[in-house]
Amino acid sequence: MSPKITVELLRQLHQAMKNCKYFSEPIQAYIIPSGDAHQSEYIAPCDCRREFICGFNGSAGTAIVTEQHAAMWTDGRYFLQASQQMDNNWTLMKMGLKETPSQEDWLISVLPESCTVGVDPWIIAADQWKNMSKALTSAGHTLVAVQDNLIDAVWEERPARPSTQLITLGLQYTGMSWQDKITALRAKMTERKISWFVATALDEIAWLFNLRGSDIEYNPVFFAYSVVGMNSIRLFVDLKRLADPAVRDHLQLDSPSKPELSIQTFPYESVYTELQAVCASLGRKDKVWISDKASCALTQVIPKIHRSPIPYTPVCLAKAVKNATEIQGMRMAHIKDAVALCELFAWLEKEIPKGTVTEISVADKAEELRSQQKEFVGLSFPTISSVGPNGAIIHYRPLPETNRTLSLNEVYLIDSGAQYTDGTTDVTRTMHFGTPAAFEKECFTYVLKGHIAVSAAVFPNGTKGHLLDSFARAALWESGLDYLHGTGHGVGCFLNVHEGPCGISYKTFADEPLEAGMIVSDEPGFYEDGSFGIRIENVVLVVPAKSKYNYRNRGSLTFEPLTLVPMQVKMMSTELLTQKERDWVNEYHRQCREVIGAELEKQGRKEALEWLIRETQPIV
């Protein structure tokens, strides 16, 4: 993988930083965050500014350019990748390591006295702005909002913002009409004496209006904002998209049922001026709810006395707790997904000995098999198909120049998922098609023990996911091993594969408590640099648990796996498993055989069924 040569781009950016056309005075440092105006994790090509300037294309990272330096911060998933994709004009800042300075501390150490630091206020979150501004001010510098994005100023062939066709979702998929969702949102607003709510996250808007799009690859969302009052609804979106009669009918644009459920539509770009108008007419006591992760530009439109920033919006919280219809849809999606993967693994067993199967060809085959399933829409993220040393790159994505051939003597890891109209999947399996080495088996078994510890955990209502993170690591820790990523993330329902507000990670303590109906991933791993990677991931549903006692009437919860794909027994050192763990694996495999076996039979996929039966034999 050859790094991007950035000498000329940095020269042009330095010129733009000095040019008073963009800001009233020259700026000495410019911050390039990785998100878009909605703080999306995955972004459209027109918003890939950090990748454009430095070459690194992972999903998380912030670049900062000063007159003398260029540095880029990212987390442990991306250390290897970033070092390969950036040229020597850039310094890689490895977040999470003791010796790595924060962005603020680094700026303070490299800048001369009283400097101006610029950032586009649309792509920095309000909470980040606040922290950065405070730190810089205390050191005598100033953080300023540069309205024209300086990367756009030097990006000659920047792609246009996508505006794809909208998809309407009926009650058979959503279980709740958008009108009822708005009514529930208003009830929450009344409860907290809030007059207005500003929705900026794309998945929240898609969920609230029961609409989907394809503006961002892998994420069925569309560019929009919404401002909801107690008796008005404003939707900001490219108006061309609302010409479709199905969309007009779904949103009742021509025949609203009640005046307070009538949607007023505005161009996407007019959100700033419209929000200004709303704020100009606020009463003395009126409060406006906005996520503290919303852009600084929109947040600052709301006068401070009226502003009520919140870490998780009521829409985010409601979306996380799936209703019975969504849960059923997610079950169906995971059954279809398992069918495709059983076929894939049966195919791999036959094909790998021929020596013609590569990381890319497996990823393509997995997509082809998934696309044969009903209601398949697309992938939910780029497939991580990695063999041997590539498996140690946590968010590896095979490219022609890194593409390896699968063989009988290396570990193979595949982390993949799909979007179906009824649900979203994300599953990782690690296998060996020859004879795994003792160390590979030992590590796999520790990871499996961690996976089971989380999946089988019983915990009180109100427990936050981060408390379960060490359950996944205990077996690895005991042997002096670990992994540098979180253990689990929330999963959307035909929405983003990563969603808040819940997760299982040591990196955040701001997660919301787990409750029945939430859906998260369980994915511990272990990575031996230059050799192999192991990860075992299921998507699991939070369900009530029966426990012997019920302390203070709190009630207990546990997890039920939605992913039903066999875990390779050949990779397990079964003597390291306790009886309880062996029972868990056997019961899990019995469910795989029963549920997926029936579907394979129904679809007439005989070879995959034979593979499934072989792979789910009980451990004795």
Tab-separated table of C-alpha atoms in Angstrom, residues 44-472:
chain	number	residue	atom	x	y	z
A	44	ALA	CA	-20.258	10.345	1.700
A	45	PRO	CA	-17.284	10.835	-0.691
A	46	CYS	CA	-17.837	14.634	-0.729
A	47	ASP	CA	-17.196	14.703	3.040
A	48	CYS	CA	-13.961	12.635	3.059
A	49	ARG	CA	-11.839	15.715	3.725
A	50	ARG	CA	-9.436	14.176	6.222
A	51	GLU	CA	-8.728	11.301	3.813
A	52	PHE	CA	-8.222	13.772	0.956
A	53	ILE	CA	-5.617	15.797	2.841
A	54	CYS	CA	-3.593	12.993	4.478
A	55	GLY	CA	-4.398	9.718	2.659
A	56	PHE	CA	-5.685	7.781	5.687
A	57	ASN	CA	-9.202	6.450	4.978
A	58	GLY	CA	-10.247	4.757	8.246
A	59	SER	CA	-13.569	5.697	9.862
A	60	ALA	CA	-12.072	7.648	12.787
A	61	GLY	CA	-9.318	10.225	12.906
A	62	THR	CA	-8.565	13.943	13.110
A	63	ALA	CA	-5.866	15.767	11.162
A	64	ILE	CA	-4.283	19.058	12.247
A	65	VAL	CA	-2.062	21.165	9.994
A	66	THR	CA	0.148	24.018	11.246
A	67	GLU	CA	2.714	26.066	9.287
A	68	GLN	CA	5.466	23.621	10.308
A	69	HIS	CA	3.695	20.356	11.142
A	70	ALA	CA	0.959	17.940	10.081
A	71	ALA	CA	-0.351	15.348	12.544
A	72	MET	CA	-3.193	12.812	12.518
A	73	TRP	CA	-4.823	11.184	15.573
A	74	THR	CA	-6.535	7.795	15.377
A	75	ASP	CA	-7.266	4.820	17.650
A	76	GLY	CA	-5.812	1.309	18.026
A	77	ARG	CA	-7.947	-0.211	15.248
A	78	TYR	CA	-6.064	1.885	12.698
A	79	PHE	CA	-2.422	2.294	13.812
A	80	LEU	CA	-1.062	-0.088	11.167
A	81	GLN	CA	-3.302	1.138	8.363
A	82	ALA	CA	-2.654	4.830	9.010
A	83	SER	CA	1.128	4.348	9.095
A	84	GLN	CA	0.926	2.668	5.669
A	85	GLN	CA	-1.392	5.236	4.052
A	86	MET	CA	0.322	8.489	5.104
A	87	ASP	CA	3.579	9.908	3.733
A	88	ASN	CA	6.393	11.329	5.848
A	89	ASN	CA	4.899	14.833	5.929
A	90	TRP	CA	2.525	13.406	8.549
A	91	THR	CA	3.052	12.310	12.139
A	92	LEU	CA	0.783	9.510	13.359
A	93	MET	CA	-0.639	10.214	16.822
A	94	LYS	CA	-1.620	6.924	18.469
A	95	MET	CA	-4.593	7.683	20.692
A	96	GLY	CA	-4.877	5.724	23.918
A	97	LEU	CA	-1.119	5.357	24.407
A	98	LYS	CA	0.299	7.106	27.501
A	99	GLU	CA	2.941	9.022	25.561
A	100	THR	CA	0.515	10.429	22.944
A	101	PRO	CA	-0.440	14.060	23.609
A	102	SER	CA	-4.060	15.187	23.168
A	103	GLN	CA	-4.784	17.439	20.172
A	104	GLU	CA	-4.997	20.476	22.480
A	105	ASP	CA	-1.718	19.703	24.282
A	106	TRP	CA	0.064	19.099	20.983
A	107	LEU	CA	-1.169	22.399	19.515
A	108	ILE	CA	-0.093	24.274	22.638
A	109	SER	CA	3.377	22.676	22.441
A	110	VAL	CA	4.039	23.383	18.720
A	111	LEU	CA	2.421	26.819	18.228
A	112	PRO	CA	4.218	30.107	18.916
A	113	GLU	CA	2.460	32.605	21.209
A	114	SER	CA	-1.146	33.828	20.674
A	115	CYS	CA	-2.098	31.934	17.532
A	116	THR	CA	-5.401	31.545	15.707
A	117	VAL	CA	-6.621	27.958	15.225
A	118	GLY	CA	-9.370	27.452	12.629
A	119	VAL	CA	-12.013	24.773	12.088
A	120	ASP	CA	-15.160	24.423	9.987
A	121	PRO	CA	-17.977	24.854	12.574
A	122	TRP	CA	-20.275	22.527	10.584
A	123	ILE	CA	-18.069	19.478	10.999
A	124	ILE	CA	-16.957	19.825	14.597
A	125	ALA	CA	-19.304	18.694	17.334
A	126	ALA	CA	-20.369	21.311	19.887
A	127	ASP	CA	-18.873	19.369	22.818
A	128	GLN	CA	-15.493	19.031	21.026
A	129	TRP	CA	-15.491	22.739	20.177
A	130	LYS	CA	-16.139	23.608	23.821
A	131	ASN	CA	-13.252	21.468	25.152
A	132	MET	CA	-10.804	22.557	22.453
A	133	SER	CA	-11.698	26.246	22.782
A	134	LYS	CA	-11.295	26.176	26.566
A	135	ALA	CA	-7.855	24.526	26.427
A	136	LEU	CA	-6.547	26.835	23.680
A	137	THR	CA	-7.878	30.007	25.323
A	138	SER	CA	-6.187	29.158	28.618
A	139	ALA	CA	-2.879	28.929	26.717
A	140	GLY	CA	-3.394	32.294	24.990
A	141	HIS	CA	-4.618	30.993	21.604
A	142	THR	CA	-8.020	31.426	19.932
A	143	LEU	CA	-10.231	28.819	18.253
A	144	VAL	CA	-12.170	30.412	15.382
A	145	ALA	CA	-14.972	29.248	13.082
A	146	VAL	CA	-13.928	29.365	9.416
A	147	GLN	CA	-17.226	29.276	7.498
A	148	ASP	CA	-15.680	28.239	4.153
A	149	ASN	CA	-14.088	24.819	4.435
A	150	LEU	CA	-10.417	25.197	3.493
A	151	ILE	CA	-10.087	21.598	2.274
A	152	ASP	CA	-12.949	22.214	-0.162
A	153	ALA	CA	-11.046	25.305	-1.320
A	154	VAL	CA	-8.059	23.187	-2.443
A	155	TRP	CA	-10.028	20.063	-3.514
A	156	GLU	CA	-10.375	20.438	-7.261
A	157	GLU	CA	-12.567	17.492	-8.187
A	158	ARG	CA	-14.701	17.216	-5.071
A	159	PRO	CA	-17.744	14.961	-5.705
A	160	ALA	CA	-21.289	16.359	-5.405
A	161	ARG	CA	-23.440	15.620	-2.329
A	162	PRO	CA	-25.563	12.509	-3.086
A	163	SER	CA	-29.355	12.732	-3.259
A	164	THR	CA	-30.688	9.200	-3.744
A	165	GLN	CA	-34.266	8.014	-3.964
A	166	LEU	CA	-36.080	7.697	-0.625
A	167	ILE	CA	-37.543	4.350	0.496
A	168	THR	CA	-40.729	4.334	2.592
A	169	LEU	CA	-41.088	1.681	5.309
A	170	GLY	CA	-44.532	0.418	6.283
A	171	LEU	CA	-45.724	-0.839	9.664
A	172	GLN	CA	-44.796	-4.438	8.757
A	173	TYR	CA	-41.152	-3.333	9.134
A	174	THR	CA	-41.285	-0.494	11.667
A	175	GLY	CA	-44.019	-1.626	14.084
A	176	MET	CA	-44.861	2.050	14.708
A	177	SER	CA	-46.020	4.877	12.420
A	178	TRP	CA	-43.995	8.081	12.160
A	179	GLN	CA	-47.015	9.952	13.532
A	180	ASP	CA	-46.901	7.836	16.713
A	181	LYS	CA	-43.131	8.365	16.964
A	182	ILE	CA	-43.605	12.164	16.765
A	183	THR	CA	-46.359	11.961	19.405
A	184	ALA	CA	-44.088	9.928	21.719
A	185	LEU	CA	-41.258	12.435	21.164
A	186	ARG	CA	-43.574	15.327	22.073
A	187	ALA	CA	-44.635	13.495	25.241
A	188	LYS	CA	-40.947	13.352	26.264
A	189	MET	CA	-40.594	17.064	25.422
A	190	THR	CA	-43.620	17.962	27.569
A	191	GLU	CA	-42.246	15.868	30.429
A	192	ARG	CA	-39.020	17.910	30.392
A	193	LYS	CA	-40.702	21.282	29.562
A	194	ILE	CA	-38.976	21.447	26.168
A	195	SER	CA	-40.572	23.463	23.321
A	196	TRP	CA	-38.398	22.434	20.358
A	197	PHE	CA	-36.206	19.516	19.306
A	198	VAL	CA	-33.516	19.746	16.615
A	199	ALA	CA	-32.650	16.387	14.984
A	200	THR	CA	-29.260	16.325	13.270
A	201	ALA	CA	-28.168	12.645	13.257
A	202	LEU	CA	-29.107	11.026	9.934
A	203	ASP	CA	-30.131	7.678	11.432
A	204	GLU	CA	-32.424	9.424	13.940
A	205	ILE	CA	-34.220	11.294	11.145
A	206	ALA	CA	-34.554	8.114	9.039
A	207	TRP	CA	-35.960	6.212	12.042
A	208	LEU	CA	-38.314	9.018	13.112
A	209	PHE	CA	-39.954	9.363	9.676
A	210	ASN	CA	-39.779	5.640	8.722
A	211	LEU	CA	-37.775	6.529	5.614
A	212	ARG	CA	-34.481	5.188	4.280
A	213	GLY	CA	-32.073	6.359	1.582
A	214	SER	CA	-28.678	5.416	0.181
A	215	ASP	CA	-26.720	8.673	0.363
A	216	ILE	CA	-23.932	7.048	2.368
A	217	GLU	CA	-22.531	3.668	1.350
A	218	TYR	CA	-23.542	0.825	3.745
A	219	ASN	CA	-25.845	3.148	5.753
A	220	PRO	CA	-29.449	3.441	4.526
A	221	VAL	CA	-29.727	7.143	5.428
A	222	PHE	CA	-30.281	10.423	3.577
A	223	PHE	CA	-29.086	14.005	4.139
A	224	ALA	CA	-31.662	15.879	6.175
A	225	TYR	CA	-32.380	17.856	9.332
A	226	SER	CA	-35.618	18.116	11.259
A	227	VAL	CA	-36.946	20.639	13.758
A	228	VAL	CA	-39.940	19.437	15.781
A	229	GLY	CA	-42.098	21.793	17.857
A	230	MET	CA	-45.192	21.032	19.931
A	231	ASN	CA	-47.446	21.680	16.931
A	232	SER	CA	-45.154	21.892	13.910
A	233	ILE	CA	-42.732	19.605	12.079
A	234	ARG	CA	-40.045	20.971	9.746
A	235	LEU	CA	-38.088	18.624	7.460
A	236	PHE	CA	-35.019	19.941	5.614
A	237	VAL	CA	-34.132	17.799	2.625
A	238	ASP	CA	-33.338	18.153	-1.095
A	239	LEU	CA	-36.903	18.945	-2.259
A	240	LYS	CA	-36.452	17.042	-5.560
A	241	ARG	CA	-36.670	13.836	-3.516
A	242	LEU	CA	-40.190	14.677	-2.366
A	243	ALA	CA	-41.633	14.556	-5.891
A	244	ASP	CA	-42.077	10.773	-5.570
A	245	PRO	CA	-45.827	10.104	-4.976
A	246	ALA	CA	-45.043	7.201	-2.582
A	247	VAL	CA	-42.978	9.535	-0.381
A	248	ARG	CA	-45.598	12.323	-0.504
A	249	ASP	CA	-48.283	9.836	0.482
A	250	HIS	CA	-46.183	8.295	3.265
A	251	LEU	CA	-45.455	11.731	4.794
A	252	GLN	CA	-49.050	12.903	4.097
A	253	LEU	CA	-47.611	16.040	2.501
A	254	ASP	CA	-50.792	16.743	0.526
A	255	SER	CA	-53.360	15.546	3.068
A	256	PRO	CA	-52.166	15.756	6.684
A	257	SER	CA	-54.424	13.919	9.161
A	258	LYS	CA	-54.086	16.605	11.887
A	259	PRO	CA	-52.605	20.110	11.703
A	260	GLU	CA	-49.966	19.259	14.348
A	261	LEU	CA	-48.843	16.294	12.193
A	262	SER	CA	-48.468	18.383	9.061
A	263	ILE	CA	-44.856	18.369	7.789
A	264	GLN	CA	-43.447	21.600	6.373
A	265	THR	CA	-40.602	20.894	3.944
A	266	PHE	CA	-37.611	23.142	3.268
A	267	PRO	CA	-34.389	22.851	1.249
A	268	TYR	CA	-31.594	21.031	3.111
A	269	GLU	CA	-29.354	24.138	3.142
A	270	SER	CA	-31.970	26.406	4.759
A	271	VAL	CA	-31.794	24.772	8.208
A	272	TYR	CA	-29.537	27.548	9.536
A	273	THR	CA	-31.846	30.445	8.625
A	274	GLU	CA	-35.002	28.564	9.628
A	275	LEU	CA	-33.565	27.640	13.021
A	276	GLN	CA	-32.577	31.297	13.462
A	277	ALA	CA	-36.211	32.264	12.759
A	278	VAL	CA	-37.516	29.700	15.278
A	279	CYS	CA	-35.082	31.003	17.894
A	280	ALA	CA	-36.041	34.634	17.221
A	281	SER	CA	-39.625	33.898	18.275
A	282	LEU	CA	-38.835	31.921	21.446
A	283	GLY	CA	-40.612	32.871	24.670
A	284	ARG	CA	-38.543	33.712	27.751
A	285	LYS	CA	-38.834	30.187	29.218
A	286	ASP	CA	-38.723	28.194	25.978
A	287	LYS	CA	-36.040	25.505	25.788
A	288	VAL	CA	-34.579	23.803	22.693
A	289	TRP	CA	-33.205	20.252	22.814
A	290	ILE	CA	-30.176	19.499	20.639
A	291	SER	CA	-27.578	16.731	20.855
A	292	ASP	CA	-24.251	17.856	22.333
A	293	LYS	CA	-22.720	16.018	19.371
A	294	ALA	CA	-24.563	18.254	16.867
A	295	SER	CA	-22.410	20.638	14.838
A	296	CYS	CA	-21.068	23.705	16.555
A	297	ALA	CA	-22.601	25.850	13.755
A	298	LEU	CA	-26.183	24.748	14.449
A	299	THR	CA	-25.777	24.594	18.223
A	300	GLN	CA	-24.580	28.199	18.372
A	301	VAL	CA	-27.681	29.414	16.506
A	302	ILE	CA	-29.645	28.614	19.678
A	303	PRO	CA	-29.107	31.343	22.307
A	304	LYS	CA	-27.441	29.927	25.399
A	305	ILE	CA	-30.396	30.652	27.723
A	306	HIS	CA	-32.697	28.590	25.493
A	307	ARG	CA	-30.226	25.817	24.706
A	308	SER	CA	-30.565	22.436	26.405
A	309	PRO	CA	-27.800	20.152	25.060
A	310	ILE	CA	-28.184	16.418	25.742
A	311	PRO	CA	-25.729	13.515	25.275
A	312	TYR	CA	-28.421	11.213	23.842
A	313	THR	CA	-31.629	12.496	22.287
A	314	PRO	CA	-35.012	10.921	23.069
A	315	VAL	CA	-35.058	9.660	19.451
A	316	CYS	CA	-31.689	7.959	19.919
A	317	LEU	CA	-32.929	6.271	23.118
A	318	ALA	CA	-36.258	5.185	21.580
A	319	LYS	CA	-34.522	3.828	18.465
A	320	ALA	CA	-32.164	1.701	20.581
A	321	VAL	CA	-34.997	-0.258	22.227
A	322	LYS	CA	-36.412	-2.359	19.412
A	323	ASN	CA	-40.144	-3.166	19.351
A	324	ALA	CA	-41.552	-6.669	18.718
A	325	THR	CA	-41.815	-6.060	14.937
A	326	GLU	CA	-38.214	-4.849	14.682
A	327	ILE	CA	-36.947	-7.778	16.799
A	328	GLN	CA	-38.779	-10.253	14.579
A	329	GLY	CA	-37.301	-8.529	11.492
A	330	MET	CA	-33.807	-8.735	12.981
A	331	ARG	CA	-34.291	-12.462	13.682
A	332	MET	CA	-35.353	-13.068	10.067
A	333	ALA	CA	-32.415	-11.043	8.707
A	334	HIS	CA	-29.955	-13.076	10.797
A	335	ILE	CA	-31.439	-16.367	9.590
A	336	LYS	CA	-30.986	-15.294	5.933
A	337	ASP	CA	-27.471	-14.123	6.717
A	338	ALA	CA	-26.581	-17.466	8.335
A	339	VAL	CA	-27.828	-19.328	5.260
A	340	ALA	CA	-25.462	-17.289	3.067
A	341	LEU	CA	-22.511	-17.864	5.431
A	342	CYS	CA	-23.080	-21.623	5.726
A	343	GLU	CA	-23.003	-21.720	1.929
A	344	LEU	CA	-19.855	-19.601	1.870
A	345	PHE	CA	-17.972	-21.819	4.337
A	346	ALA	CA	-19.062	-25.032	2.582
A	347	TRP	CA	-17.791	-23.484	-0.691
A	348	LEU	CA	-14.488	-22.440	0.928
A	349	GLU	CA	-13.788	-25.960	2.176
A	350	LYS	CA	-14.035	-27.225	-1.410
A	351	GLU	CA	-12.230	-24.339	-3.115
A	352	ILE	CA	-9.296	-23.416	-0.847
A	353	PRO	CA	-7.238	-26.557	-1.655
A	354	LYS	CA	-7.254	-25.444	-5.336
A	355	GLY	CA	-5.166	-22.387	-4.341
A	356	THR	CA	-7.294	-19.885	-6.294
A	357	VAL	CA	-9.310	-18.265	-3.499
A	358	THR	CA	-8.237	-14.772	-2.404
A	359	GLU	CA	-9.412	-12.368	0.301
A	360	ILE	CA	-11.189	-10.288	-2.353
A	361	SER	CA	-12.821	-13.284	-4.068
A	362	VAL	CA	-14.243	-14.513	-0.727
A	363	ALA	CA	-15.639	-11.045	0.045
A	364	ASP	CA	-17.270	-10.972	-3.413
A	365	LYS	CA	-18.640	-14.504	-2.996
A	366	ALA	CA	-20.126	-13.621	0.419
A	367	GLU	CA	-21.893	-10.615	-1.125
A	368	GLU	CA	-23.168	-12.709	-4.050
A	369	LEU	CA	-24.605	-15.365	-1.679
A	370	ARG	CA	-26.244	-12.749	0.551
A	371	SER	CA	-27.753	-11.013	-2.464
A	372	GLN	CA	-29.692	-14.222	-3.254
A	373	GLN	CA	-31.651	-13.799	-0.004
A	374	LYS	CA	-35.030	-12.037	0.122
A	375	GLU	CA	-35.056	-8.285	0.804
A	376	PHE	CA	-31.283	-7.938	0.501
A	377	VAL	CA	-30.389	-4.251	0.041
A	378	GLY	CA	-26.580	-4.184	0.293
A	379	LEU	CA	-23.682	-4.653	2.703
A	380	SER	CA	-23.709	-2.993	6.134
A	381	PHE	CA	-19.940	-2.175	6.026
A	382	PRO	CA	-16.974	-3.102	3.808
A	383	THR	CA	-16.165	-6.792	4.335
A	384	ILE	CA	-13.085	-7.487	6.434
A	385	SER	CA	-11.700	-10.599	4.720
A	386	SER	CA	-8.235	-11.297	6.068
A	387	VAL	CA	-5.840	-14.206	6.069
A	388	GLY	CA	-2.681	-14.698	8.172
A	389	PRO	CA	-0.874	-11.438	9.029
A	390	ASN	CA	-3.630	-9.307	7.426
A	391	GLY	CA	-5.959	-10.620	10.144
A	392	ALA	CA	-3.920	-8.693	12.713
A	393	ILE	CA	-4.986	-5.398	11.065
A	394	ILE	CA	-8.230	-4.907	12.965
A	395	HIS	CA	-10.166	-2.918	10.349
A	396	TYR	CA	-8.376	-4.409	7.336
A	397	ARG	CA	-10.048	-4.148	3.957
A	398	PRO	CA	-8.531	-6.221	1.133
A	399	LEU	CA	-7.159	-4.184	-1.790
A	400	PRO	CA	-5.526	-5.551	-4.947
A	401	GLU	CA	-2.070	-4.634	-3.602
A	402	THR	CA	-2.566	-6.378	-0.213
A	403	ASN	CA	-4.769	-9.266	-1.442
A	404	ARG	CA	-3.540	-12.645	-0.139
A	405	THR	CA	-4.515	-16.164	-1.203
A	406	LEU	CA	-6.261	-18.391	1.366
A	407	SER	CA	-4.377	-21.568	2.178
A	408	LEU	CA	-4.504	-24.624	4.420
A	409	ASN	CA	-1.875	-23.250	6.793
A	410	GLU	CA	-3.095	-19.800	7.875
A	411	VAL	CA	-5.941	-18.518	10.033
A	412	TYR	CA	-8.762	-16.815	8.106
A	413	LEU	CA	-10.965	-14.077	9.648
A	414	ILE	CA	-14.115	-12.713	7.995
A	415	ASP	CA	-16.151	-9.890	9.539
A	416	SER	CA	-19.102	-9.021	7.321
A	417	GLY	CA	-22.720	-7.964	7.379
A	418	ALA	CA	-25.692	-6.928	5.305
A	419	GLN	CA	-28.665	-4.610	5.158
A	420	TYR	CA	-31.994	-6.337	4.534
A	421	THR	CA	-35.278	-4.416	4.524
A	422	ASP	CA	-36.144	-6.230	7.763
A	423	GLY	CA	-32.823	-5.903	9.605
A	424	THR	CA	-29.068	-5.328	9.773
A	425	THR	CA	-26.410	-8.002	10.401
A	426	ASP	CA	-22.765	-8.017	11.526
A	427	VAL	CA	-20.936	-11.301	12.165
A	428	THR	CA	-17.314	-12.410	12.520
A	429	ARG	CA	-15.959	-15.942	12.289
A	430	THR	CA	-12.345	-17.077	12.469
A	431	MET	CA	-11.415	-20.442	10.954
A	432	HIS	CA	-8.558	-22.638	9.839
A	433	PHE	CA	-8.950	-24.881	6.808
A	434	GLY	CA	-5.908	-27.029	7.636
A	435	THR	CA	-4.416	-27.754	11.068
A	436	PRO	CA	-4.192	-24.746	13.414
A	437	ALA	CA	-1.058	-24.275	15.529
A	438	ALA	CA	-1.293	-24.831	19.302
A	439	PHE	CA	-0.867	-21.085	20.028
A	440	GLU	CA	-3.596	-20.155	17.510
A	441	LYS	CA	-5.983	-22.621	19.162
A	442	GLU	CA	-5.083	-21.420	22.643
A	443	CYS	CA	-5.740	-17.771	21.722
A	444	PHE	CA	-8.975	-18.665	19.915
A	445	THR	CA	-10.165	-20.477	23.028
A	446	TYR	CA	-9.471	-17.482	25.313
A	447	VAL	CA	-11.419	-15.261	22.902
A	448	LEU	CA	-14.260	-17.815	22.839
A	449	LYS	CA	-14.308	-17.911	26.654
A	450	GLY	CA	-14.658	-14.121	26.638
A	451	HIS	CA	-17.425	-14.238	24.035
A	452	ILE	CA	-19.344	-16.789	26.119
A	453	ALA	CA	-18.771	-14.852	29.355
A	454	VAL	CA	-20.537	-11.821	27.865
A	455	SER	CA	-23.231	-13.783	26.021
A	456	ALA	CA	-24.164	-15.855	29.079
A	457	ALA	CA	-23.801	-13.000	31.591
A	458	VAL	CA	-26.744	-12.329	33.898
A	459	PHE	CA	-26.785	-8.767	35.249
A	460	PRO	CA	-29.231	-6.423	37.001
A	461	ASN	CA	-31.466	-4.010	35.109
A	462	GLY	CA	-29.744	-0.637	34.897
A	463	THR	CA	-26.264	-2.101	34.250
A	464	LYS	CA	-24.189	-0.165	31.744
A	465	GLY	CA	-22.453	-2.074	28.972
A	466	HIS	CA	-18.948	-0.941	29.935
A	467	LEU	CA	-19.209	-3.018	33.117
A	468	LEU	CA	-19.392	-6.170	30.963
A	469	ASP	CA	-16.297	-5.280	28.933
A	470	SER	CA	-13.877	-6.979	31.341
A	471	PHE	CA	-15.970	-10.195	31.300
A	472	ALA	CA	-14.803	-10.529	27.671
